[in-house]
């Protein structure tokens, strides 16, 4: 296991701050949301057992589209009501992994989804951001671990977004975050509830209705050299 000196860690942190500042400087107004310490002040999501039949009953909403956007070899551009925002692409072919990647657009939310990628001294980090096409404001869902969280899934009426993160180096561990959206507030996205587990990882989440979602989980075990995968379903009601 590598041990870095405090001076080295301070240098790495300073470099990351400079990179993030440069990237986020292109945005009109960035708001970081989803810090674990903020979620810890709020209620936890409560789950009860569900089943595959209930999970399959969930409607598959066409909530995420991939529109054609203006782009070049090194940049892409997102159009908002306040103007066009330029984003530097990640350029793996040039071994430049610092930049953004375009994921798609939520028509119901009027929001673009992008990932922010940072690499420093062979350490990679990422986060997911939602860009409001009406105001040009950005809402960055901070990373729970090193990589970005999974793309949020919106409730049928569009007032909740649920997302998850599976820990890469800690099997059978996950985090679920629930955001509430309200266009009548200054910060339209806010932390609402969360959940953590050391017993399983997430394979999928579907909304049953606007106040209920079901999580498909799996648990991995190795017994006498044989790998087993156990699937379970859990339902969360928000009212």
CSV table of C-alpha atoms in Angstrom, one decimal:
chain,number,residue,atom,x,y,z
A,1,UNK,CA,0.0,0.0,0.0
A,2,UNK,CA,1.4,3.4,-1.0
A,3,UNK,CA,1.8,6.1,1.7
A,4,UNK,CA,2.1,9.7,0.5
A,5,UNK,CA,3.7,12.4,2.5
A,6,UNK,CA,1.4,15.3,3.8
A,7,UNK,CA,3.3,17.7,1.5
A,8,UNK,CA,2.6,15.5,-1.5
A,9,UNK,CA,-1.1,15.2,-0.6
A,10,UNK,CA,-1.4,19.0,-0.2
A,11,UNK,CA,0.1,19.5,-3.7
A,12,UNK,CA,-2.3,17.0,-5.3
A,13,UNK,CA,-5.3,18.7,-3.6
A,14,UNK,CA,-4.1,22.1,-4.8
A,15,UNK,CA,-3.8,20.8,-8.3
A,16,UNK,CA,-7.4,19.3,-8.2
A,17,UNK,CA,-8.8,22.6,-6.9
A,18,UNK,CA,-7.2,24.5,-9.8
A,19,UNK,CA,-8.5,22.0,-12.4
A,20,UNK,CA,-12.0,22.0,-10.9
A,21,UNK,CA,-12.0,25.8,-10.7
A,22,UNK,CA,-11.0,26.1,-14.4
A,23,UNK,CA,-13.7,23.6,-15.5
A,24,UNK,CA,-16.5,25.1,-13.4
A,25,UNK,CA,-15.5,28.6,-14.3
A,26,UNK,CA,-17.3,28.1,-17.6
A,27,UNK,CA,-20.7,27.8,-15.8
A,28,UNK,CA,-22.9,30.7,-14.9
A,29,UNK,CA,-23.7,29.5,-11.4
A,30,UNK,CA,-22.7,26.1,-10.0
A,31,UNK,CA,-24.3,24.6,-6.9
A,32,UNK,CA,-22.8,21.5,-5.3
A,33,UNK,CA,-25.4,19.1,-3.9
A,34,UNK,CA,-25.4,15.6,-2.4
A,35,UNK,CA,-22.8,15.8,0.3
A,36,UNK,CA,-23.1,12.9,2.7
A,37,UNK,CA,-22.9,15.2,5.7
A,38,UNK,CA,-25.9,17.1,4.4
A,39,UNK,CA,-27.9,13.9,3.8
A,40,UNK,CA,-27.1,12.8,7.4
A,41,UNK,CA,-29.2,15.7,8.7
A,42,UNK,CA,-32.2,14.4,6.8
A,43,UNK,CA,-34.5,11.3,7.2
A,44,UNK,CA,-33.3,8.0,5.8
A,45,UNK,CA,-35.2,6.2,3.0
A,46,UNK,CA,-37.2,3.3,4.5
A,47,UNK,CA,-37.5,0.1,2.5
A,48,UNK,CA,-39.7,-3.0,2.7
A,49,UNK,CA,-39.3,-6.2,0.7
A,50,UNK,CA,-40.7,-6.3,-2.8
A,51,UNK,CA,-40.5,-8.8,-5.7
A,52,UNK,CA,-39.7,-9.1,-9.4
A,53,UNK,CA,-43.4,-9.0,-10.4
A,54,UNK,CA,-43.8,-5.6,-8.8
A,55,UNK,CA,-40.5,-4.4,-10.2
A,56,UNK,CA,-41.6,-5.4,-13.7
A,57,UNK,CA,-44.9,-3.6,-13.3
A,58,UNK,CA,-43.0,-0.3,-13.1
A,59,UNK,CA,-43.5,1.9,-16.2
A,60,UNK,CA,-40.4,2.6,-18.3
A,61,UNK,CA,-40.5,6.3,-18.9
A,62,UNK,CA,-38.9,7.8,-22.0
A,63,UNK,CA,-37.3,10.5,-19.7
A,64,UNK,CA,-33.8,10.7,-21.2
A,65,UNK,CA,-33.0,11.7,-24.8
A,66,UNK,CA,-29.8,12.2,-26.7
A,67,UNK,CA,-30.3,15.4,-28.7
A,68,UNK,CA,-27.9,16.6,-31.4
A,69,UNK,CA,-25.7,19.3,-30.0
A,70,UNK,CA,-23.1,21.6,-31.5
A,71,UNK,CA,-19.6,20.2,-31.1
A,72,UNK,CA,-16.0,20.1,-32.4
A,73,UNK,CA,-13.2,17.7,-31.9
A,74,UNK,CA,-12.2,19.4,-28.6
A,75,UNK,CA,-15.4,21.0,-27.3
A,76,UNK,CA,-19.2,20.7,-27.1
A,77,UNK,CA,-21.7,23.5,-26.6
A,78,UNK,CA,-25.0,23.5,-24.7
A,79,UNK,CA,-27.7,26.0,-25.5
A,80,UNK,CA,-29.6,27.6,-22.7
A,81,UNK,CA,-32.0,30.6,-22.5
A,82,UNK,CA,-29.2,32.7,-21.1
A,83,UNK,CA,-26.7,31.8,-23.9
A,84,UNK,CA,-24.4,29.0,-25.0
A,85,UNK,CA,-22.1,27.3,-22.7
A,86,UNK,CA,-18.8,25.8,-23.9
A,87,UNK,CA,-17.4,22.6,-22.4
A,88,UNK,CA,-14.0,21.1,-23.0
A,89,UNK,CA,-14.2,17.4,-24.0
A,90,UNK,CA,-12.1,14.6,-22.5
A,91,UNK,CA,-9.6,13.6,-25.1
A,92,UNK,CA,-8.4,10.0,-24.4
A,93,UNK,CA,-6.6,9.8,-27.8
A,94,UNK,CA,-4.4,12.6,-26.6
A,95,UNK,CA,-4.2,11.2,-23.1
A,96,UNK,CA,-6.1,14.2,-21.8
A,97,UNK,CA,-8.8,12.9,-19.4
A,98,UNK,CA,-9.6,16.3,-17.8
A,99,UNK,CA,-12.9,17.6,-19.2
A,100,UNK,CA,-16.6,16.9,-19.7
A,101,UNK,CA,-18.7,14.3,-21.4
A,102,UNK,CA,-22.2,14.9,-22.6
A,103,UNK,CA,-24.8,12.3,-21.4
A,104,UNK,CA,-28.1,13.6,-22.6
A,105,UNK,CA,-31.2,15.7,-21.9
A,106,UNK,CA,-34.2,15.5,-19.6
A,107,UNK,CA,-37.1,17.1,-21.5
A,108,UNK,CA,-39.4,16.9,-18.4
A,109,UNK,CA,-36.8,18.8,-16.3
A,110,UNK,CA,-35.3,21.0,-19.0
A,111,UNK,CA,-31.9,19.9,-17.9
A,112,UNK,CA,-28.8,18.5,-19.6
A,113,UNK,CA,-26.7,15.8,-17.9
A,114,UNK,CA,-22.9,15.8,-18.1
A,115,UNK,CA,-20.0,14.2,-16.3
A,116,UNK,CA,-17.0,16.1,-15.1
A,117,UNK,CA,-13.7,14.1,-15.2
A,118,UNK,CA,-10.4,14.9,-13.5
A,119,UNK,CA,-7.2,13.0,-13.6
A,120,UNK,CA,-4.1,13.9,-11.6
A,121,UNK,CA,-1.0,11.8,-11.1
A,122,UNK,CA,-2.9,8.7,-12.3
A,123,UNK,CA,-5.7,9.3,-9.8
A,124,UNK,CA,-9.1,9.8,-11.5
A,125,UNK,CA,-12.2,11.5,-10.1
A,126,UNK,CA,-15.6,12.3,-11.5
A,127,UNK,CA,-18.9,13.8,-10.8
A,128,UNK,CA,-22.3,14.2,-12.5
A,129,UNK,CA,-23.8,17.6,-13.2
A,130,UNK,CA,-27.3,18.8,-14.3
A,131,UNK,CA,-27.4,22.0,-16.4
A,132,UNK,CA,-30.6,23.9,-16.3
A,133,UNK,CA,-31.4,24.9,-19.9
A,134,UNK,CA,-33.8,27.7,-18.7
A,135,UNK,CA,-31.3,29.5,-16.4
A,136,UNK,CA,-27.9,28.2,-17.3
A,137,UNK,CA,-27.3,27.2,-13.7
A,138,UNK,CA,-25.5,24.0,-12.9
A,139,UNK,CA,-26.2,21.5,-10.1
A,140,UNK,CA,-23.2,19.1,-9.5
A,141,UNK,CA,-24.1,15.9,-7.6
A,142,UNK,CA,-20.8,15.4,-5.7
A,143,UNK,CA,-19.2,12.1,-6.0
A,144,UNK,CA,-19.7,9.6,-3.1
A,145,UNK,CA,-16.5,7.8,-4.1
A,146,UNK,CA,-14.0,8.4,-6.9
A,147,UNK,CA,-16.3,8.2,-9.9
A,148,UNK,CA,-19.5,9.9,-10.8
A,149,UNK,CA,-22.9,8.7,-9.5
A,150,UNK,CA,-25.2,6.9,-11.8
A,151,UNK,CA,-27.5,9.0,-14.0
A,152,UNK,CA,-30.5,10.1,-11.9
A,153,UNK,CA,-34.0,8.6,-12.6
A,154,UNK,CA,-36.9,11.1,-12.3
A,155,UNK,CA,-40.3,10.4,-10.8
A,156,UNK,CA,-43.3,10.4,-13.2
A,157,UNK,CA,-44.3,14.0,-12.2
A,158,UNK,CA,-40.6,15.2,-12.2
A,159,UNK,CA,-40.4,16.4,-8.6
A,160,UNK,CA,-38.0,13.7,-7.4
A,161,UNK,CA,-34.7,12.4,-8.7
A,162,UNK,CA,-33.2,9.2,-7.3
A,163,UNK,CA,-29.6,8.1,-8.0
A,164,UNK,CA,-27.2,5.6,-6.7
A,165,UNK,CA,-23.5,4.8,-6.4
A,166,UNK,CA,-21.9,1.3,-6.0
A,167,UNK,CA,-18.6,1.3,-4.2
A,168,UNK,CA,-16.0,-0.1,-6.6
A,169,UNK,CA,-13.5,-1.4,-4.0
A,170,UNK,CA,-16.0,-2.4,-1.3
A,171,UNK,CA,-18.3,-5.2,-2.6
A,172,UNK,CA,-21.9,-5.3,-1.6
A,173,UNK,CA,-21.9,-1.6,-0.6
A,174,UNK,CA,-24.0,1.2,-2.1
A,175,UNK,CA,-25.4,4.6,-1.5
A,176,UNK,CA,-28.8,5.9,-2.7
A,177,UNK,CA,-29.6,9.7,-2.8
A,178,UNK,CA,-33.0,11.2,-3.3
A,179,UNK,CA,-33.3,14.9,-4.5
A,180,UNK,CA,-36.4,17.0,-4.6
A,181,UNK,CA,-37.0,19.5,-7.4
A,182,UNK,CA,-39.0,22.7,-6.9
A,183,UNK,CA,-38.9,25.5,-9.5
A,184,UNK,CA,-40.4,27.9,-7.0
A,185,UNK,CA,-37.1,28.0,-5.0
A,186,UNK,CA,-33.8,29.7,-5.7
A,187,UNK,CA,-31.9,26.4,-5.6
A,188,UNK,CA,-34.4,24.2,-7.5
A,189,UNK,CA,-32.6,20.9,-6.4
A,190,UNK,CA,-32.2,20.0,-2.8
A,191,UNK,CA,-31.2,16.8,-0.8
A,192,UNK,CA,-34.3,15.0,0.5
A,193,UNK,CA,-33.4,11.6,1.8
A,194,UNK,CA,-30.7,8.9,1.5
A,195,UNK,CA,-29.8,5.3,2.2
A,196,UNK,CA,-26.6,3.4,2.6
A,197,UNK,CA,-26.0,-0.4,2.8
A,198,UNK,CA,-23.1,-2.8,3.3
A,199,UNK,CA,-25.2,-5.8,2.3
A,200,UNK,CA,-25.7,-5.3,-1.5
A,201,UNK,CA,-25.2,-3.3,-4.6
A,202,UNK,CA,-27.7,-1.7,-6.9
A,203,UNK,CA,-28.6,-3.2,-10.3
A,204,UNK,CA,-31.5,-0.9,-11.2
A,205,UNK,CA,-34.1,1.5,-9.8
A,206,UNK,CA,-37.6,2.0,-11.2
A,207,UNK,CA,-40.5,4.3,-10.2
A,208,UNK,CA,-43.8,2.5,-9.5
A,209,UNK,CA,-45.6,5.8,-9.2
A,210,UNK,CA,-44.6,9.4,-8.2
A,211,UNK,CA,-44.1,8.5,-4.6
A,212,UNK,CA,-42.9,4.9,-4.8
A,213,UNK,CA,-39.7,3.4,-6.3
A,214,UNK,CA,-38.4,-0.1,-6.3
A,215,UNK,CA,-34.7,-1.1,-6.1
A,216,UNK,CA,-33.3,-4.2,-7.7
A,217,UNK,CA,-30.2,-5.3,-5.7
A,218,UNK,CA,-27.7,-8.1,-5.9
A,219,UNK,CA,-25.4,-9.7,-3.3
A,220,UNK,CA,-22.3,-11.5,-4.4
A,221,UNK,CA,-20.7,-14.4,-2.4
A,222,UNK,CA,-17.9,-16.9,-3.0
A,223,UNK,CA,-18.5,-20.2,-1.3
A,224,UNK,CA,-15.9,-23.0,-1.8
A,225,UNK,CA,-14.6,-21.3,-4.9
A,226,UNK,CA,-18.1,-21.0,-6.5
A,227,UNK,CA,-19.5,-17.5,-7.1
A,228,UNK,CA,-23.1,-16.9,-6.1
A,229,UNK,CA,-25.3,-13.9,-7.0
A,230,UNK,CA,-28.5,-13.3,-4.9
A,231,UNK,CA,-31.1,-10.9,-6.3
A,232,UNK,CA,-33.5,-9.0,-4.0
A,233,UNK,CA,-36.1,-6.3,-4.5
A,234,UNK,CA,-37.0,-3.4,-2.1
A,235,UNK,CA,-39.7,-0.8,-2.2
A,236,UNK,CA,-39.6,2.7,-0.8
A,237,UNK,CA,-42.6,4.9,-0.3
A,238,UNK,CA,-42.1,8.6,0.2
A,239,UNK,CA,-45.4,9.6,1.7
